[in-house]
């Protein structure tokens, strides 16, 4: 891997902040930050056509109380359950992908798993192949392992940030060999880049 763009598939049509493949169906899903087509400020859930890039709106993500939700990144557990970390309330949620279809049902139900105890805007979220869930806050050199059943968190040591700049991880995902890739958004003189993170050593490698 080099971090170079291989090709452009096509326009999604939405301001996408998080994407994840459903391992049960191989369908690519995305969230749209605080953009929903109804004019509100909830995240929307979309499906993305991997051949054309086109996004299909499924609905606005809300909890059972009809409160707007915002999920910068999402990740599927191996059984096809979709998770998101609330940007503003620091809670871990599951998102029911069967609760909305873009037409007759346009509210995608988010159910709170629990409060993580973290005081940080949510950013990158990723499951590995053993269903360990990792969370990378915005502008925080620490990262956390979160219990997907309780939302309890375990802090890990600081990441080794070789850029020397303050940064955030915009998205993260493990590949089939459990190599963790992430998009690093630098706020100093270094450009944004694609990185790998070695979980045992916490070392960052820029690609």
CSV table of C-alpha atoms in Angstrom, one decimal:
chain,number,residue,atom,x,y,z
A,1,UNK,CA,0.0,0.0,0.0
A,2,UNK,CA,1.2,3.5,-0.9
A,3,UNK,CA,-1.7,5.8,-0.1
A,4,UNK,CA,-1.9,6.9,-3.7
A,5,UNK,CA,-5.4,7.1,-5.3
A,6,UNK,CA,-6.0,4.1,-7.6
A,7,UNK,CA,-9.1,5.4,-9.4
A,8,UNK,CA,-12.2,7.4,-9.0
A,9,UNK,CA,-15.4,5.3,-8.9
A,10,UNK,CA,-17.9,8.1,-9.2
A,11,UNK,CA,-19.8,10.8,-7.2
A,12,UNK,CA,-21.6,9.7,-4.1
A,13,UNK,CA,-23.9,12.7,-4.0
A,14,UNK,CA,-23.5,13.1,-0.2
A,15,UNK,CA,-21.0,14.6,2.2
A,16,UNK,CA,-19.8,11.2,3.5
A,17,UNK,CA,-17.9,11.0,6.8
A,18,UNK,CA,-17.9,7.3,7.6
A,19,UNK,CA,-18.2,4.1,5.5
A,20,UNK,CA,-18.2,0.4,6.3
A,21,UNK,CA,-18.9,-2.8,4.5
A,22,UNK,CA,-21.6,-5.1,6.0
A,23,UNK,CA,-19.8,-8.5,6.3
A,24,UNK,CA,-23.1,-10.3,6.2
A,25,UNK,CA,-24.1,-8.8,2.8
A,26,UNK,CA,-21.0,-7.1,1.4
A,27,UNK,CA,-23.1,-3.9,1.0
A,28,UNK,CA,-21.2,-0.6,1.6
A,29,UNK,CA,-22.9,1.8,4.0
A,30,UNK,CA,-22.1,5.4,4.8
A,31,UNK,CA,-23.0,8.2,7.2
A,32,UNK,CA,-23.3,11.8,6.1
A,33,UNK,CA,-22.1,13.7,9.2
A,34,UNK,CA,-24.7,16.3,10.1
A,35,UNK,CA,-26.3,16.4,6.6
A,36,UNK,CA,-29.7,14.9,6.0
A,37,UNK,CA,-31.9,15.4,3.0
A,38,UNK,CA,-34.9,16.6,5.1
A,39,UNK,CA,-33.1,19.8,6.0
A,40,UNK,CA,-32.1,18.8,9.6
A,41,UNK,CA,-28.8,18.2,11.2
A,42,UNK,CA,-28.8,14.5,12.0
A,43,UNK,CA,-26.5,12.0,10.3
A,44,UNK,CA,-28.2,10.2,7.5
A,45,UNK,CA,-27.6,6.5,6.6
A,46,UNK,CA,-26.9,5.7,2.9
A,47,UNK,CA,-25.9,2.7,0.8
A,48,UNK,CA,-23.1,3.2,-1.7
A,49,UNK,CA,-23.0,1.4,-5.1
A,50,UNK,CA,-19.4,0.2,-5.4
A,51,UNK,CA,-19.6,0.1,-9.2
A,52,UNK,CA,-20.8,3.7,-9.7
A,53,UNK,CA,-20.1,5.4,-6.4
A,54,UNK,CA,-23.7,6.6,-6.2
A,55,UNK,CA,-25.2,6.9,-2.7
A,56,UNK,CA,-28.8,5.9,-1.9
A,57,UNK,CA,-30.4,7.7,1.0
A,58,UNK,CA,-32.0,5.3,3.5
A,59,UNK,CA,-33.1,7.7,6.2
A,60,UNK,CA,-32.2,10.0,9.1
A,61,UNK,CA,-30.5,8.5,12.1
A,62,UNK,CA,-32.5,9.1,15.3
A,63,UNK,CA,-32.9,7.5,18.7
A,64,UNK,CA,-36.2,6.1,20.0
A,65,UNK,CA,-37.1,9.5,21.4
A,66,UNK,CA,-36.8,11.0,17.9
A,67,UNK,CA,-33.6,12.9,18.8
A,68,UNK,CA,-31.2,13.7,16.1
A,69,UNK,CA,-27.9,11.7,16.1
A,70,UNK,CA,-24.5,12.4,14.6
A,71,UNK,CA,-22.0,9.7,13.8
A,72,UNK,CA,-18.8,10.7,12.1
A,73,UNK,CA,-17.7,7.1,11.6
A,74,UNK,CA,-19.3,3.7,11.7
A,75,UNK,CA,-18.2,0.1,11.9
A,76,UNK,CA,-19.8,-3.3,11.5
A,77,UNK,CA,-19.3,-6.2,13.9
A,78,UNK,CA,-18.8,-9.6,12.2
A,79,UNK,CA,-22.4,-10.5,12.7
A,80,UNK,CA,-23.6,-7.5,10.7
A,81,UNK,CA,-24.6,-5.2,13.6
A,82,UNK,CA,-23.7,-1.6,12.8
A,83,UNK,CA,-22.2,0.6,15.5
A,84,UNK,CA,-21.6,4.4,15.8
A,85,UNK,CA,-20.1,6.6,18.4
A,86,UNK,CA,-22.2,9.8,19.2
A,87,UNK,CA,-20.2,12.9,18.3
A,88,UNK,CA,-21.9,15.1,20.9
A,89,UNK,CA,-23.0,12.8,23.7
A,90,UNK,CA,-20.1,10.4,23.8
A,91,UNK,CA,-22.3,7.3,23.9
A,92,UNK,CA,-21.9,4.1,21.9
A,93,UNK,CA,-24.9,3.1,19.7
A,94,UNK,CA,-26.1,0.3,17.4
A,95,UNK,CA,-27.9,1.4,14.2
A,96,UNK,CA,-30.6,-0.8,12.9
A,97,UNK,CA,-30.0,-1.0,9.2
A,98,UNK,CA,-33.4,-2.8,8.7
A,99,UNK,CA,-35.4,0.1,10.3
A,100,UNK,CA,-35.2,2.4,7.3
A,101,UNK,CA,-35.5,2.0,3.5
A,102,UNK,CA,-35.6,5.6,2.1
A,103,UNK,CA,-39.3,5.6,1.3
A,104,UNK,CA,-41.9,4.2,3.7
A,105,UNK,CA,-39.5,4.2,6.6
A,106,UNK,CA,-37.1,7.1,6.8
A,107,UNK,CA,-36.0,7.0,10.5
A,108,UNK,CA,-33.0,4.8,11.1
A,109,UNK,CA,-33.2,3.7,14.7
A,110,UNK,CA,-30.1,4.2,16.9
A,111,UNK,CA,-30.1,2.4,20.2
A,112,UNK,CA,-27.7,3.4,23.0
A,113,UNK,CA,-25.5,0.7,24.3
A,114,UNK,CA,-24.1,2.8,27.1
A,115,UNK,CA,-22.0,5.8,28.1
A,116,UNK,CA,-18.3,5.4,27.4
A,117,UNK,CA,-17.3,7.9,30.1
A,118,UNK,CA,-15.2,9.7,27.5
A,119,UNK,CA,-15.3,13.4,27.0
A,120,UNK,CA,-14.3,13.8,23.4
A,121,UNK,CA,-16.0,14.3,20.0
A,122,UNK,CA,-16.3,11.0,18.3
A,123,UNK,CA,-14.1,10.3,15.2
A,124,UNK,CA,-12.7,7.0,13.9
A,125,UNK,CA,-14.3,3.7,15.0
A,126,UNK,CA,-13.2,0.2,13.9
A,127,UNK,CA,-13.7,-3.5,14.7
A,128,UNK,CA,-11.0,-6.0,14.1
A,129,UNK,CA,-11.6,-9.6,13.1
A,130,UNK,CA,-11.9,-10.7,16.7
A,131,UNK,CA,-14.7,-8.1,17.3
A,132,UNK,CA,-12.5,-5.9,19.4
A,133,UNK,CA,-13.8,-2.3,19.0
A,134,UNK,CA,-11.4,0.6,18.9
A,135,UNK,CA,-12.2,4.3,19.1
A,136,UNK,CA,-9.9,7.2,18.2
A,137,UNK,CA,-11.1,10.6,19.5
A,138,UNK,CA,-10.7,13.9,17.8
A,139,UNK,CA,-7.4,15.6,18.6
A,140,UNK,CA,-6.5,13.0,21.3
A,141,UNK,CA,-3.2,11.1,21.2
A,142,UNK,CA,-4.8,8.3,23.2
A,143,UNK,CA,-7.0,5.7,21.7
A,144,UNK,CA,-9.5,3.4,23.4
A,145,UNK,CA,-10.8,-0.1,23.3
A,146,UNK,CA,-14.6,-0.1,23.9
A,147,UNK,CA,-16.7,-3.0,25.0
A,148,UNK,CA,-19.4,-3.2,22.3
A,149,UNK,CA,-21.9,-4.8,24.8
A,150,UNK,CA,-21.5,-2.3,27.6
A,151,UNK,CA,-19.7,0.8,26.2
A,152,UNK,CA,-17.0,0.6,28.9
A,153,UNK,CA,-13.7,1.9,27.7
A,154,UNK,CA,-10.1,0.9,28.2
A,155,UNK,CA,-7.5,3.6,27.5
A,156,UNK,CA,-4.4,2.7,25.5
A,157,UNK,CA,-1.1,4.6,25.6
A,158,UNK,CA,-0.4,7.6,23.4
A,159,UNK,CA,0.0,7.0,19.7
A,160,UNK,CA,3.4,7.8,18.3
A,161,UNK,CA,2.6,10.7,16.0
A,162,UNK,CA,5.5,10.9,13.7
A,163,UNK,CA,4.2,14.1,12.0
A,164,UNK,CA,4.7,16.2,15.1
A,165,UNK,CA,1.5,18.0,14.4
A,166,UNK,CA,-1.8,18.0,16.2
A,167,UNK,CA,-4.2,15.8,14.2
A,168,UNK,CA,-7.4,13.8,14.1
A,169,UNK,CA,-8.2,10.4,12.6
A,170,UNK,CA,-11.1,11.0,10.2
A,171,UNK,CA,-11.8,7.3,9.7
A,172,UNK,CA,-10.3,3.9,10.4
A,173,UNK,CA,-10.7,0.3,9.3
A,174,UNK,CA,-9.0,-3.0,9.7
A,175,UNK,CA,-8.2,-5.1,6.6
A,176,UNK,CA,-8.6,-8.9,6.3
A,177,UNK,CA,-5.1,-9.3,7.9
A,178,UNK,CA,-6.1,-7.0,10.8
A,179,UNK,CA,-3.8,-4.2,9.6
A,180,UNK,CA,-5.4,-1.0,10.8
A,181,UNK,CA,-5.6,1.8,8.3
A,182,UNK,CA,-6.7,5.4,9.1
A,183,UNK,CA,-7.0,8.8,7.5
A,184,UNK,CA,-5.0,11.3,9.4
A,185,UNK,CA,-6.1,14.9,9.2
A,186,UNK,CA,-3.1,17.0,10.2
A,187,UNK,CA,-3.6,20.6,11.4
A,188,UNK,CA,0.0,21.6,11.3
A,189,UNK,CA,2.4,21.9,8.4
A,190,UNK,CA,2.2,18.2,7.4
A,191,UNK,CA,-0.4,17.2,4.8
A,192,UNK,CA,-3.2,14.8,5.6
A,193,UNK,CA,-2.2,11.3,4.8
A,194,UNK,CA,-3.1,7.6,4.9
A,195,UNK,CA,-1.5,5.8,7.8
A,196,UNK,CA,-1.3,2.4,9.4
A,197,UNK,CA,-1.4,1.9,13.2
A,198,UNK,CA,0.4,-1.0,14.9
A,199,UNK,CA,-1.9,-1.7,17.9
A,200,UNK,CA,0.8,-3.6,20.0
A,201,UNK,CA,3.3,-0.8,19.7
A,202,UNK,CA,1.0,2.2,19.0
A,203,UNK,CA,3.4,3.2,16.2
A,204,UNK,CA,2.0,5.2,13.2
A,205,UNK,CA,3.4,4.7,9.7
A,206,UNK,CA,2.6,7.1,7.0
A,207,UNK,CA,1.9,5.6,3.6
